[in-house]
Amino acid sequence: CIDDSESMRSTGAGGLACEALALLCGALSRLEVGQLAVASFAERVRLLHPFDRPFSAEAGAYMLSRFSFAEKETDMEGLLRTVVQTLRLAREQQRAAAEQMQLAIIVSDGRRSPSWGDPS
């Protein structure tokens, strides 16, 4: 999951996030770890690459073209809910397979958005 918020651009983290995405997707594909999905998040979560599609250079170029780093808010709660739901659905669809491990990687500058609420 890559943070597509405006703060990623203003801090210079957007370019680094794109480089991290390319590196992670390439490495996980070469290691043949299984299915790979990619989402962007800020005001809403967008699935850029679903689990059931093989990763390719064209898929990578498409994903990178979807980032604007211009959204004003970050809905972290919505992201976490979507990630848990997406991983649960993927697990249910692969029920016949042996027990599988799942990993979610979130790349963000960690800047708080007012929509995160009061941490106290």
XYZ file of N, CA and C in Angstrom:
360
model
N 0.853 -1.167 0.000
C 0.000 0.000 0.000
C 0.901 1.233 0.000
N 0.629 2.126 -0.908
C 1.439 3.329 -1.042
C 0.578 4.552 -0.743
N 1.056 5.425 0.135
C 0.387 6.666 0.508
C 0.411 7.621 -0.688
N -0.768 8.043 -1.140
C -0.880 8.934 -2.302
C -1.270 10.345 -1.872
N -0.924 10.726 -0.647
C -1.323 12.033 -0.133
C -0.358 13.134 -0.563
N -0.848 14.349 -0.457
C -0.074 15.525 -0.829
C 1.218 15.648 -0.012
N 1.183 15.222 1.247
C 2.383 15.335 2.082
C 3.524 14.487 1.541
N 3.196 13.426 0.823
C 4.255 12.591 0.233
C 5.045 13.383 -0.812
N 4.360 14.259 -1.534
C 5.047 15.096 -2.519
C 5.826 16.204 -1.827
N 5.177 16.862 -0.848
C 5.825 18.004 -0.202
C 7.061 17.602 0.607
N 7.105 16.384 1.101
C 8.277 15.915 1.856
C 9.314 15.248 0.963
N 8.980 15.054 -0.312
C 9.896 14.383 -1.227
C 9.828 12.871 -1.142
N 8.857 12.354 -0.385
C 8.759 10.911 -0.196
C 8.044 10.203 -1.347
N 7.326 10.937 -2.199
C 6.589 10.311 -3.296
C 7.483 9.546 -4.257
N 8.553 10.160 -4.676
C 9.487 9.495 -5.580
C 10.122 8.279 -4.946
N 10.478 8.408 -3.677
C 11.059 7.270 -2.961
C 10.044 6.137 -2.820
N 8.775 6.486 -2.611
C 7.728 5.465 -2.500
C 7.575 4.712 -3.821
N 7.658 5.424 -4.934
C 7.562 4.767 -6.247
C 8.745 3.832 -6.464
N 9.935 4.268 -6.064
C 11.117 3.410 -6.174
C 10.963 2.174 -5.283
N 10.443 2.370 -4.066
C 10.227 1.251 -3.153
C 9.217 0.266 -3.733
N 8.154 0.788 -4.344
C 7.138 -0.067 -4.960
C 7.755 -0.924 -6.061
N 8.526 -0.309 -6.927
C 9.162 -1.054 -8.017
C 10.117 -2.118 -7.464
N 10.901 -1.755 -6.474
C 11.853 -2.697 -5.880
C 11.131 -3.860 -5.200
N 10.113 -3.557 -4.389
C 9.376 -4.607 -3.677
C 8.661 -5.553 -4.639
N 7.963 -4.994 -5.625
C 7.230 -5.849 -6.577
C 8.186 -6.724 -7.380
N 9.285 -6.146 -7.827
C 10.265 -6.923 -8.581
C 10.873 -8.039 -7.741
N 11.256 -7.717 -6.512
C 11.881 -8.719 -5.641
C 10.901 -9.830 -5.279
N 9.670 -9.475 -4.916
C 8.684 -10.495 -4.541
C 8.314 -11.381 -5.732
N 8.289 -10.800 -6.912
C 8.011 -11.604 -8.107
C 9.148 -12.575 -8.393
N 10.394 -12.104 -8.290
C 11.550 -12.968 -8.545
C 11.641 -14.113 -7.529
N 11.211 -13.817 -6.309
C 11.233 -14.842 -5.264
C 10.051 -15.801 -5.366
N 9.133 -15.495 -6.267
C 7.941 -16.321 -6.484
C 7.225 -16.602 -5.168
N 6.920 -15.524 -4.445
C 6.283 -15.655 -3.136
C 4.791 -15.943 -3.226
N 4.232 -15.855 -4.402
C 2.792 -16.083 -4.570
C 2.126 -14.845 -5.128
N 0.874 -14.674 -4.777
C 0.095 -13.571 -5.328
C 0.499 -12.241 -4.698
N 0.359 -11.177 -5.496
C 0.775 -9.846 -5.086
C -0.315 -8.859 -5.467
N -0.718 -8.023 -4.534
C -1.682 -6.957 -4.815
C -1.075 -5.638 -4.361
N -1.471 -4.552 -5.028
C -0.963 -3.222 -4.688
C -2.137 -2.256 -4.631
N -2.133 -1.411 -3.598
C -3.181 -0.395 -3.447
C -2.540 0.951 -3.147
N -3.238 2.000 -3.534
C -2.859 3.343 -3.112
C -3.891 3.781 -2.089
N -3.502 4.699 -1.226
C -4.462 5.198 -0.242
C -4.189 6.648 0.076
N -5.221 7.331 0.417
C -5.219 8.693 0.949
C -6.657 8.951 1.381
N -7.395 9.742 0.598
C -8.797 9.983 0.932
C -9.628 8.719 0.770
N -9.182 7.839 -0.116
C -9.841 6.549 -0.333
C -8.776 5.539 -0.743
N -9.142 4.272 -0.683
C -8.222 3.195 -1.068
C -8.576 2.758 -2.480
N -7.552 2.652 -3.335
C -7.758 2.182 -4.714
C -6.873 0.967 -4.950
N -7.500 -0.117 -5.401
C -6.741 -1.313 -5.745
C -6.139 -1.107 -7.137
N -4.832 -1.060 -7.209
C -4.143 -0.805 -8.478
C -3.733 -2.089 -9.188
N -3.549 -3.143 -8.408
C -3.130 -4.428 -8.975
C -3.741 -5.528 -8.116
N -4.727 -6.264 -8.645
C -5.380 -7.310 -7.847
C -4.521 -8.562 -7.724
N -4.822 -9.358 -6.706
C -4.084 -10.594 -6.451
C -4.081 -11.538 -7.649
N -5.182 -11.609 -8.380
C -5.312 -12.631 -9.429
C -4.616 -12.272 -10.739
N -3.943 -11.134 -10.814
C -3.255 -10.739 -12.041
C -1.740 -10.887 -11.855
N -1.064 -11.558 -12.783
C 0.398 -11.681 -12.657
C 1.071 -10.308 -12.755
N 2.149 -10.144 -12.002
C 2.888 -8.887 -12.063
C 3.747 -8.870 -13.321
N 3.768 -7.723 -14.006
C 4.571 -7.556 -15.214
C 5.082 -6.114 -15.267
N 5.972 -5.852 -16.207
C 6.479 -4.489 -16.378
C 5.349 -3.537 -16.742
N 4.404 -4.008 -17.562
C 3.260 -3.175 -17.953
C 2.384 -2.863 -16.746
N 2.174 -3.865 -15.886
C 1.383 -3.649 -14.674
C 2.082 -2.634 -13.774
N 3.394 -2.732 -13.675
C 4.165 -1.784 -12.869
C 4.050 -0.369 -13.396
N 4.152 -0.210 -14.720
C 4.029 1.122 -15.324
C 2.638 1.695 -15.086
N 1.611 0.852 -15.204
C 0.251 1.306 -14.952
C 0.113 1.792 -13.506
N 0.603 0.998 -12.554
C 0.490 1.380 -11.144
C 1.171 2.720 -10.890
N 2.373 2.873 -11.382
C 3.102 4.122 -11.150
C 2.391 5.322 -11.755
N 1.699 5.111 -12.870
C 0.995 6.220 -13.530
C -0.240 6.674 -12.744
N -0.695 5.884 -11.790
C -1.906 6.196 -11.033
C -1.654 7.108 -9.842
N -0.403 7.347 -9.490
C -0.103 8.178 -8.324
C -0.049 9.646 -8.698
N -0.743 10.474 -7.912
C -0.714 11.922 -8.120
C -0.051 12.642 -6.951
N -0.039 12.010 -5.783
C 0.464 12.618 -4.559
C -0.143 14.010 -4.375
N -1.480 14.083 -4.529
C -2.185 15.361 -4.448
C -3.399 15.333 -3.520
N -3.702 14.193 -2.929
C -4.902 14.120 -2.092
C -4.636 14.776 -0.739
N -5.637 15.486 -0.235
C -5.478 16.316 0.963
C -5.547 15.537 2.276
N -6.359 14.518 2.354
C -6.585 13.774 3.593
C -6.046 12.354 3.462
N -5.822 11.705 4.613
C -5.414 10.308 4.628
C -6.338 9.559 5.575
N -7.081 8.606 5.036
C -7.999 7.801 5.842
C -7.296 6.502 6.231
N -6.488 6.567 7.292
C -5.715 5.396 7.717
C -6.640 4.288 8.217
N -7.696 4.646 8.911
C -8.639 3.629 9.384
C -9.261 2.890 8.199
N -9.653 3.629 7.167
C -10.211 3.007 5.963
C -9.208 2.086 5.291
N -7.942 2.496 5.262
C -6.897 1.649 4.684
C -6.797 0.330 5.441
N -6.695 0.422 6.756
C -6.526 -0.802 7.550
C -7.735 -1.723 7.421
N -8.929 -1.165 7.402
C -10.132 -1.986 7.214
C -10.107 -2.683 5.850
N -9.723 -1.942 4.817
C -9.673 -2.498 3.464
C -8.609 -3.583 3.355
N -7.448 -3.367 3.959
C -6.372 -4.364 3.911
C -6.821 -5.651 4.582
N -7.408 -5.550 5.765
C -7.858 -6.748 6.479
C -8.927 -7.468 5.667
N -9.869 -6.731 5.117
C -10.944 -7.337 4.308
C -10.376 -7.996 3.056
N -9.457 -7.345 2.373
C -8.866 -7.876 1.142
C -8.062 -9.143 1.424
N -7.273 -9.130 2.498
C -6.491 -10.319 2.840
C -7.411 -11.474 3.257
N -8.472 -11.167 3.980
C -9.423 -12.215 4.384
C -10.072 -12.844 3.157
N -10.486 -12.019 2.204
C -11.111 -12.521 0.979
C -10.131 -13.391 0.183
N -8.888 -12.950 0.067
C -7.877 -13.733 -0.657
C -7.658 -15.077 0.019
N -7.635 -15.079 1.348
C -7.447 -16.320 2.101
C -8.617 -17.276 1.874
N -9.830 -16.742 1.866
C -11.018 -17.571 1.633
C -11.037 -18.160 0.234
N -10.558 -17.403 -0.748
C -10.534 -17.887 -2.127
C -9.485 -18.971 -2.322
N -8.480 -19.013 -1.487
C -7.409 -20.004 -1.582
C -7.570 -21.082 -0.523
N -8.754 -21.283 -0.029
C -9.013 -22.199 1.091
C -8.426 -23.592 0.865
N -8.454 -24.086 -0.361
C -7.959 -25.444 -0.639
C -6.444 -25.539 -0.477
N -5.766 -24.430 -0.586
C -4.303 -24.431 -0.479
C -3.878 -24.655 0.972
N -2.640 -25.044 1.145
C -2.086 -25.215 2.490
C -2.106 -23.860 3.209
N -1.934 -23.905 4.514
C -1.932 -22.660 5.277
C -0.931 -21.695 4.655
N -1.344 -20.465 4.519
C -0.482 -19.497 3.859
C -0.218 -18.298 4.754
N 0.911 -17.701 4.560
C 1.280 -16.488 5.275
C 0.879 -15.309 4.407
N 0.496 -14.224 5.056
C 0.151 -13.010 4.333
C 0.928 -11.852 4.941
N 1.291 -10.911 4.091
C 2.089 -9.771 4.511
C 1.519 -8.514 3.881
N 1.360 -7.478 4.669
C 0.951 -6.168 4.152
C 2.080 -5.187 4.438
N 2.501 -4.474 3.418
C 3.549 -3.466 3.556
C 2.919 -2.113 3.251
N 3.075 -1.174 4.180
C 2.527 0.172 4.002
C 3.695 1.138 3.896
N 3.744 1.862 2.770
C 4.798 2.846 2.539
C 4.154 4.226 2.658
N 4.599 5.001 3.652
C 3.995 6.301 3.936
C 5.016 7.194 4.618
N 4.765 8.492 4.596
C 5.613 9.418 5.332
C 5.177 9.507 6.798
N 4.053 8.892 7.133
C 3.589 8.870 8.518
C 2.987 10.171 8.999
N 2.787 11.112 8.104
C 2.187 12.382 8.497
C 0.735 12.163 8.878
N 0.352 12.643 10.022
C -1.023 12.501 10.499
C -1.952 13.421 9.730
N -3.130 12.921 9.480
C -4.196 13.697 8.852
C -5.235 13.969 9.929
N -5.937 15.108 9.881
C -6.978 15.363 10.874
C -8.029 14.247 10.930
N -8.222 13.542 9.829
C -9.229 12.471 9.801
C -8.827 11.272 10.663
N -7.568 11.214 11.126
C -7.131 10.120 11.991
C -7.732 10.242 13.369
N -8.188 11.439 13.713
C -8.795 11.638 15.020
C -7.765 11.945 16.089
N -8.245 12.126 17.288
C -7.415 12.454 18.437
C -6.769 11.181 18.983
N -5.442 11.116 19.060
C -4.777 9.893 19.505
C -4.907 9.615 21.002
N -5.398 10.566 21.778
C -5.483 10.354 23.234
C -6.703 9.558 23.648
